[in-house]
mmCIF file of C-alpha atoms in Angstrom:
data_model
loop_
_atom_site.group_PDB
_atom_site.id
_atom_site.type_symbol
_atom_site.label_atom_id
_atom_site.label_comp_id
_atom_site.label_asym_id
_atom_site.label_seq_id
_atom_site.Cartn_x
_atom_site.Cartn_y
_atom_site.Cartn_z
ATOM 1 C CA ARG A 1 -0.055 0.016 -0.191
ATOM 2 C CA GLY A 2 1.320 3.492 -0.420
ATOM 3 C CA LEU A 3 2.570 5.600 1.971
ATOM 4 C CA GLY A 4 -0.284 8.220 1.485
ATOM 5 C CA SER A 5 -3.038 5.595 1.951
ATOM 6 C CA ALA A 6 -4.744 6.220 5.734
ATOM 7 C CA ASP A 7 -5.067 2.449 6.566
ATOM 8 C CA SER A 8 -1.417 2.030 6.366
ATOM 9 C CA ILE A 9 -0.565 4.273 9.038
ATOM 10 C CA PRO A 10 -0.163 2.248 12.404
ATOM 11 C CA PRO A 11 -3.297 3.006 15.072
ATOM 12 C CA THR A 12 -0.644 3.981 17.150
ATOM 13 C CA LEU A 13 1.256 6.900 15.419
ATOM 14 C CA PRO A 14 -0.556 10.441 15.542
ATOM 15 C CA ARG A 15 -2.057 10.594 12.118
ATOM 16 C CA ARG A 16 0.204 11.470 9.066
ATOM 17 C CA ARG A 17 3.391 12.220 11.296
ATOM 18 C CA ALA A 18 5.461 9.508 10.503
ATOM 19 C CA GLU A 19 4.558 10.052 6.766
ATOM 20 C CA ARG A 20 5.674 13.911 7.498
ATOM 21 C CA MET A 21 8.667 13.206 9.080
ATOM 22 C CA LEU A 22 9.814 10.676 6.448
ATOM 23 C CA PHE A 23 9.103 13.005 3.356
ATOM 24 C CA GLY A 24 11.207 15.445 5.314
ATOM 25 C CA MET A 25 14.120 13.182 5.324
ATOM 26 C CA LEU A 26 13.933 12.520 1.332
ATOM 27 C CA VAL A 27 12.595 15.574 -0.434
ATOM 28 C CA SER A 28 13.052 19.450 -0.156
ATOM 29 C CA PRO A 29 9.872 20.925 -0.921
ATOM 30 C CA ARG A 30 12.436 24.215 -2.751
ATOM 31 C CA ARG A 31 13.095 21.796 -5.068
ATOM 32 C CA CYS A 32 10.717 19.536 -6.140
ATOM 33 C CA ARG A 33 6.843 19.788 -6.588
ATOM 34 C CA VAL A 34 5.463 17.513 -3.325
ATOM 35 C CA GLY A 35 2.674 15.609 -5.454
ATOM 36 C CA ALA A 36 5.584 14.100 -7.759
ATOM 37 C CA SER A 37 7.865 13.416 -4.817
ATOM 38 C CA ARG A 38 5.126 11.709 -2.931
ATOM 39 C CA ARG A 39 4.603 9.255 -5.932
ATOM 40 C CA GLU A 40 8.332 9.074 -5.829
ATOM 41 C CA LEU A 41 8.441 8.045 -1.841
ATOM 42 C CA ARG A 42 5.644 5.438 -2.435
ATOM 43 C CA ALA A 43 7.443 3.456 -4.896
ATOM 44 C CA LEU A 44 10.757 2.833 -2.894
ATOM 45 C CA ARG A 45 11.290 -0.559 -1.473
ATOM 46 C CA GLY A 46 14.050 -0.106 0.546
ATOM 47 C CA PHE A 47 15.165 2.710 2.808
ATOM 48 C CA VAL A 48 19.204 3.314 4.274
ATOM 49 C CA PHE A 49 19.472 5.456 7.771
ATOM 50 C CA ASP A 50 22.580 7.309 8.964
ATOM 51 C CA LEU A 51 22.769 6.853 12.863
ATOM 52 C CA ASP A 52 24.898 9.064 14.308
ATOM 53 C CA GLY A 53 22.959 11.923 14.628
ATOM 54 C CA CYS A 54 20.106 10.973 12.596
ATOM 55 C CA VAL A 55 18.494 7.854 14.460
ATOM 56 C CA TRP A 56 20.445 8.817 17.806
ATOM 57 C CA THR A 57 22.697 11.444 19.255
ATOM 58 C CA GLY A 58 24.718 9.618 21.532
ATOM 59 C CA ASP A 59 22.544 7.341 23.808
ATOM 60 C CA VAL A 60 19.229 8.953 22.763
ATOM 61 C CA LEU A 61 17.135 8.100 20.502
ATOM 62 C CA VAL A 62 16.045 11.239 17.810
ATOM 63 C CA PRO A 63 12.424 11.855 18.508
ATOM 64 C CA GLY A 64 9.774 10.410 15.906
ATOM 65 C CA VAL A 65 12.639 7.885 14.434
ATOM 66 C CA ALA A 66 10.614 4.952 16.162
ATOM 67 C CA ASP A 67 7.587 5.729 14.207
ATOM 68 C CA VAL A 68 8.782 6.146 11.043
ATOM 69 C CA LEU A 69 10.714 2.413 10.958
ATOM 70 C CA ALA A 70 7.826 0.885 12.271
ATOM 71 C CA LEU A 71 5.468 2.369 9.342
ATOM 72 C CA LEU A 72 8.161 1.215 7.371
ATOM 73 C CA ARG A 73 8.267 -2.305 8.262
ATOM 74 C CA GLU A 74 4.668 -2.737 8.302
ATOM 75 C CA GLN A 75 4.457 -1.710 4.733
ATOM 76 C CA GLY A 76 7.268 -4.016 4.029
ATOM 77 C CA ARG A 77 9.898 -1.856 3.301
ATOM 78 C CA ARG A 78 13.363 -3.090 3.475
ATOM 79 C CA VAL A 79 15.650 -1.254 6.263
ATOM 80 C CA SER A 80 19.273 -0.999 6.478
ATOM 81 C CA PHE A 81 21.335 1.489 9.476
ATOM 82 C CA LEU A 82 25.003 2.712 8.633
ATOM 83 C CA THR A 83 27.210 4.107 10.636
ATOM 84 C CA ASN A 84 30.780 5.770 9.757
ATOM 85 C CA ASN A 85 31.776 4.928 13.670
ATOM 86 C CA SER A 86 35.614 3.173 13.333
ATOM 87 C CA ALA A 87 35.233 1.848 16.615
ATOM 88 C CA ALA A 88 32.168 -0.410 16.671
ATOM 89 C CA ARG A 89 31.492 -3.550 14.585
ATOM 90 C CA SER A 90 27.865 -4.461 13.306
ATOM 91 C CA ALA A 91 27.098 -6.670 16.130
ATOM 92 C CA GLY A 92 27.672 -3.387 19.000
ATOM 93 C CA ILE A 93 26.035 -1.379 16.726
ATOM 94 C CA GLN A 94 22.842 -4.065 16.565
ATOM 95 C CA ALA A 95 22.658 -4.174 20.291
ATOM 96 C CA LYS A 96 22.466 -0.636 21.031
ATOM 97 C CA LEU A 97 19.797 -0.323 18.580
ATOM 98 C CA GLU A 98 17.778 -2.887 20.101
ATOM 99 C CA TRP A 99 19.096 -1.194 23.653
ATOM 100 C CA LEU A 100 16.949 1.866 22.204
ATOM 101 C CA GLY A 101 13.987 0.176 21.537
ATOM 102 C CA VAL A 102 14.757 -0.243 17.421
ATOM 103 C CA GLN A 103 14.352 -3.124 15.826
ATOM 104 C CA ALA A 104 17.525 -4.481 14.115
ATOM 105 C CA ALA A 105 19.118 -7.732 12.248
ATOM 106 C CA LYS A 106 22.667 -8.007 12.221
ATOM 107 C CA ASP A 107 22.986 -7.922 8.378
ATOM 108 C CA GLU A 108 20.918 -4.439 8.622
ATOM 109 C CA VAL A 109 23.494 -3.053 10.270
ATOM 110 C CA LEU A 110 26.839 -1.844 8.471
ATOM 111 C CA THR A 111 30.251 -0.248 9.561
ATOM 112 C CA PRO A 112 33.421 0.436 7.791
ATOM 113 C CA LEU A 113 34.760 -1.976 9.974
ATOM 114 C CA GLU A 114 32.763 -4.746 7.935
ATOM 115 C CA ILE A 115 34.595 -3.684 4.825
ATOM 116 C CA LEU A 116 38.088 -2.523 5.809
ATOM 117 C CA GLY A 117 40.099 -5.852 5.424
ATOM 118 C CA GLU A 118 38.546 -6.730 2.134
ATOM 119 C CA VAL A 119 38.542 -3.334 0.771
ATOM 120 C CA ILE A 120 42.596 -3.525 1.415
ATOM 121 C CA THR A 121 42.856 -7.146 -0.227
ATOM 122 C CA ALA A 122 41.231 -6.162 -2.948
ATOM 123 C CA ARG A 123 43.255 -2.981 -3.643
ATOM 124 C CA TRP A 124 46.967 -4.085 -2.583
ATOM 125 C CA GLY A 125 46.496 -7.759 -1.401
ATOM 126 C CA PRO A 126 47.399 -9.218 2.000
ATOM 127 C CA SER A 127 49.547 -6.290 3.773
ATOM 128 C CA ARG A 128 51.549 -5.237 6.987
ATOM 129 C CA GLY A 129 49.318 -2.658 8.471
ATOM 130 C CA LEU A 130 50.051 -0.022 10.785
ATOM 131 C CA ALA A 131 46.291 0.564 12.860
ATOM 132 C CA ILE A 132 45.773 3.548 14.771
ATOM 133 C CA GLY A 133 42.152 3.166 16.485
ATOM 134 C CA GLY A 134 40.779 0.729 18.568
ATOM 135 C CA GLU A 135 40.677 -2.578 19.792
ATOM 136 C CA GLU A 136 37.854 -3.130 16.890
ATOM 137 C CA LEU A 137 39.950 -1.436 14.141
ATOM 138 C CA THR A 138 42.806 -3.418 15.000
ATOM 139 C CA ALA A 139 40.829 -6.823 15.009
ATOM 140 C CA ALA A 140 39.015 -6.013 11.862
ATOM 141 C CA LEU A 141 42.636 -5.886 10.046
ATOM 142 C CA ARG A 142 43.832 -8.929 11.657
ATOM 143 C CA GLU A 143 40.726 -11.003 10.710
ATOM 144 C CA GLY A 144 40.756 -9.253 7.191
ATOM 145 C CA GLY A 145 44.089 -11.551 6.694
ATOM 146 C CA HIS A 146 46.457 -8.622 7.451
ATOM 147 C CA GLU A 147 49.570 -8.366 9.677
ATOM 148 C CA LEU A 148 49.874 -5.538 12.358
ATOM 149 C CA VAL A 149 52.825 -3.900 13.044
ATOM 150 C CA SER A 150 53.319 -1.624 15.843
ATOM 151 C CA PRO A 151 54.303 1.994 16.053
ATOM 152 C CA GLU A 152 58.007 1.163 16.783
ATOM 153 C CA ARG A 153 58.086 -0.628 13.090
ATOM 154 C CA HIS A 154 55.848 1.868 11.580
ATOM 155 C CA HIS A 155 59.062 1.432 8.570
ATOM 156 C CA GLU A 156 57.714 -1.911 7.837
ATOM 157 C CA ALA A 157 53.966 -1.150 7.190
ATOM 158 C CA GLN A 158 52.380 -0.988 3.768
ATOM 159 C CA VAL A 159 49.115 0.101 4.970
ATOM 160 C CA VAL A 160 48.463 2.567 7.629
ATOM 161 C CA VAL A 161 44.725 2.732 8.871
ATOM 162 C CA VAL A 162 43.420 5.791 11.108
ATOM 163 C CA GLY A 163 40.235 5.809 12.869
ATOM 164 C CA ARG A 164 39.021 7.217 15.641
ATOM 165 C CA ASP A 165 41.542 6.938 18.639
ATOM 166 C CA ALA A 166 41.189 7.605 22.473
ATOM 167 C CA GLY A 167 45.054 7.380 22.953
ATOM 168 C CA PHE A 168 46.014 9.128 20.154
ATOM 169 C CA THR A 169 49.176 10.561 21.197
ATOM 170 C CA TYR A 170 52.250 12.435 19.460
ATOM 171 C CA GLU A 171 54.342 9.275 18.420
ATOM 172 C CA ARG A 172 51.364 7.341 17.453
ATOM 173 C CA LEU A 173 51.016 10.498 14.742
ATOM 174 C CA THR A 174 54.375 10.725 13.984
ATOM 175 C CA ALA A 175 54.455 6.796 13.010
ATOM 176 C CA ALA A 176 51.725 7.152 10.752
ATOM 177 C CA ALA A 177 52.820 10.218 8.836
ATOM 178 C CA ARG A 178 56.195 8.918 8.407
ATOM 179 C CA ALA A 179 55.342 5.398 7.103
ATOM 180 C CA ILE A 180 52.503 7.368 4.661
ATOM 181 C CA ALA A 181 55.625 9.745 3.632
ATOM 182 C CA ALA A 182 57.943 6.936 3.204
ATOM 183 C CA GLY A 183 55.099 5.123 0.688
ATOM 184 C CA ALA A 184 52.412 3.141 2.838
ATOM 185 C CA HIS A 185 48.873 3.419 2.018
ATOM 186 C CA PHE A 186 46.719 5.812 3.800
ATOM 187 C CA VAL A 187 43.150 4.454 4.536
ATOM 188 C CA THR A 188 40.260 5.872 6.701
ATOM 189 C CA PRO A 189 36.904 4.706 7.438
ATOM 190 C CA ASN A 190 35.529 8.334 7.596
ATOM 191 C CA LEU A 191 36.277 12.342 7.643
ATOM 192 C CA ASP A 192 33.806 13.011 10.315
ATOM 193 C CA PRO A 193 35.067 15.751 12.455
ATOM 194 C CA ARG A 194 32.906 14.917 15.421
ATOM 195 C CA LEU A 195 30.617 12.319 16.797
ATOM 196 C CA PRO A 196 27.512 14.358 17.942
ATOM 197 C CA LEU A 197 26.201 13.551 21.353
ATOM 198 C CA GLU A 198 22.934 14.103 23.345
ATOM 199 C CA GLY A 199 22.311 17.235 24.470
ATOM 200 C CA GLY A 200 24.263 19.530 21.744
ATOM 201 C CA ASP A 201 27.971 17.966 22.665
ATOM 202 C CA PHE A 202 29.965 16.078 20.833
ATOM 203 C CA LEU A 203 33.519 14.184 20.916
ATOM 204 C CA PRO A 204 36.740 14.902 18.367
ATOM 205 C CA GLY A 205 36.156 12.171 15.809
ATOM 206 C CA CYS A 206 37.628 10.226 13.294
ATOM 207 C CA GLY A 207 38.560 13.012 11.012
ATOM 208 C CA ALA A 208 40.086 15.195 13.650
ATOM 209 C CA VAL A 209 42.410 12.689 14.238
ATOM 210 C CA VAL A 210 43.063 11.634 10.133
ATOM 211 C CA GLU A 211 43.704 15.326 9.351
ATOM 212 C CA SER A 212 46.128 15.307 11.455
ATOM 213 C CA VAL A 213 48.026 12.664 10.256
ATOM 214 C CA ALA A 214 47.207 14.150 6.376
ATOM 215 C CA ALA A 215 48.673 17.672 7.338
ATOM 216 C CA ALA A 216 51.858 16.080 8.775
ATOM 217 C CA ALA A 217 52.254 13.625 5.975
ATOM 218 C CA GLY A 218 51.389 15.616 3.084
ATOM 219 C CA ILE A 219 48.696 12.957 1.520
ATOM 220 C CA ARG A 220 45.365 12.488 1.701
ATOM 221 C CA PRO A 221 43.576 9.112 2.822
ATOM 222 C CA LEU A 222 41.448 6.944 0.645
ATOM 223 C CA VAL A 223 38.007 7.362 2.574
ATOM 224 C CA ILE A 224 35.636 3.626 2.634
ATOM 225 C CA GLY A 225 32.940 4.673 4.469
ATOM 226 C CA LYS A 226 30.109 7.368 3.686
ATOM 227 C CA PRO A 227 29.992 9.340 1.576
ATOM 228 C CA GLU A 228 32.030 7.085 -0.692
ATOM 229 C CA PRO A 229 29.991 4.133 -2.600
ATOM 230 C CA PRO A 230 31.274 0.686 -0.768
ATOM 231 C CA LEU A 231 29.180 0.620 2.344
ATOM 232 C CA PHE A 232 25.862 1.946 0.263
ATOM 233 C CA GLU A 233 26.567 -0.797 -2.314
ATOM 234 C CA LEU A 234 26.805 -3.400 0.056
ATOM 235 C CA ALA A 235 23.569 -2.409 2.025
ATOM 236 C CA LEU A 236 22.088 -2.661 -1.373
ATOM 237 C CA SER A 237 23.251 -6.260 -1.877
ATOM 238 C CA ARG A 238 21.978 -7.143 1.460
ATOM 239 C CA MET A 239 18.330 -5.599 0.968
ATOM 240 C CA GLU A 240 18.413 -7.684 -2.745
ATOM 241 C CA MET A 241 18.490 -4.217 -4.684
#
């Protein structure tokens, strides 16, 4: 049934509230005619949602999100959730969604770490990697068939992967920049400068760390997360689209 039909809206939702919210997410009334846009919306079979700042802020669900997701699932639409989080895997993100009251299967949740090892292998084969980031990032590299080297052995690195790193130090900055300047490939999950939290607060994001390494090395990174295509392509594949 079309999104605009009254009987397609769950009775627990305020009338047309979820429709207005979903319509507002996808189109700008200043750029296209409302009638045509609603027809296009009714034809869509799948929706990909960003998480940080869109579905949640920190540990708080964005108001109205649960209504929109419930409406889409009731109508049989496919849903995927994407995050650029460089310190989390799908299982952890799925657990957080369910803790916030949002239904999600593990294969509906995607992070750059799911494809990190695969992207490196496809481009450069099994590699020696220097990881600047948390435990989940280093685990993703190792599980992808790559050998990890320490900052002290940065001269052996063939690839440097930089994520959000709560323990980032001048020593780690130096090791990463020197390895990249010497020819190691430079990869990052994302360039997001901030990680939004509840109450309008934030943490420095992956991009804040990446930009310091890029400035010191004089080289820009390969980005594998949003807005680049790989995560979106995987989401579409999993939704069979």
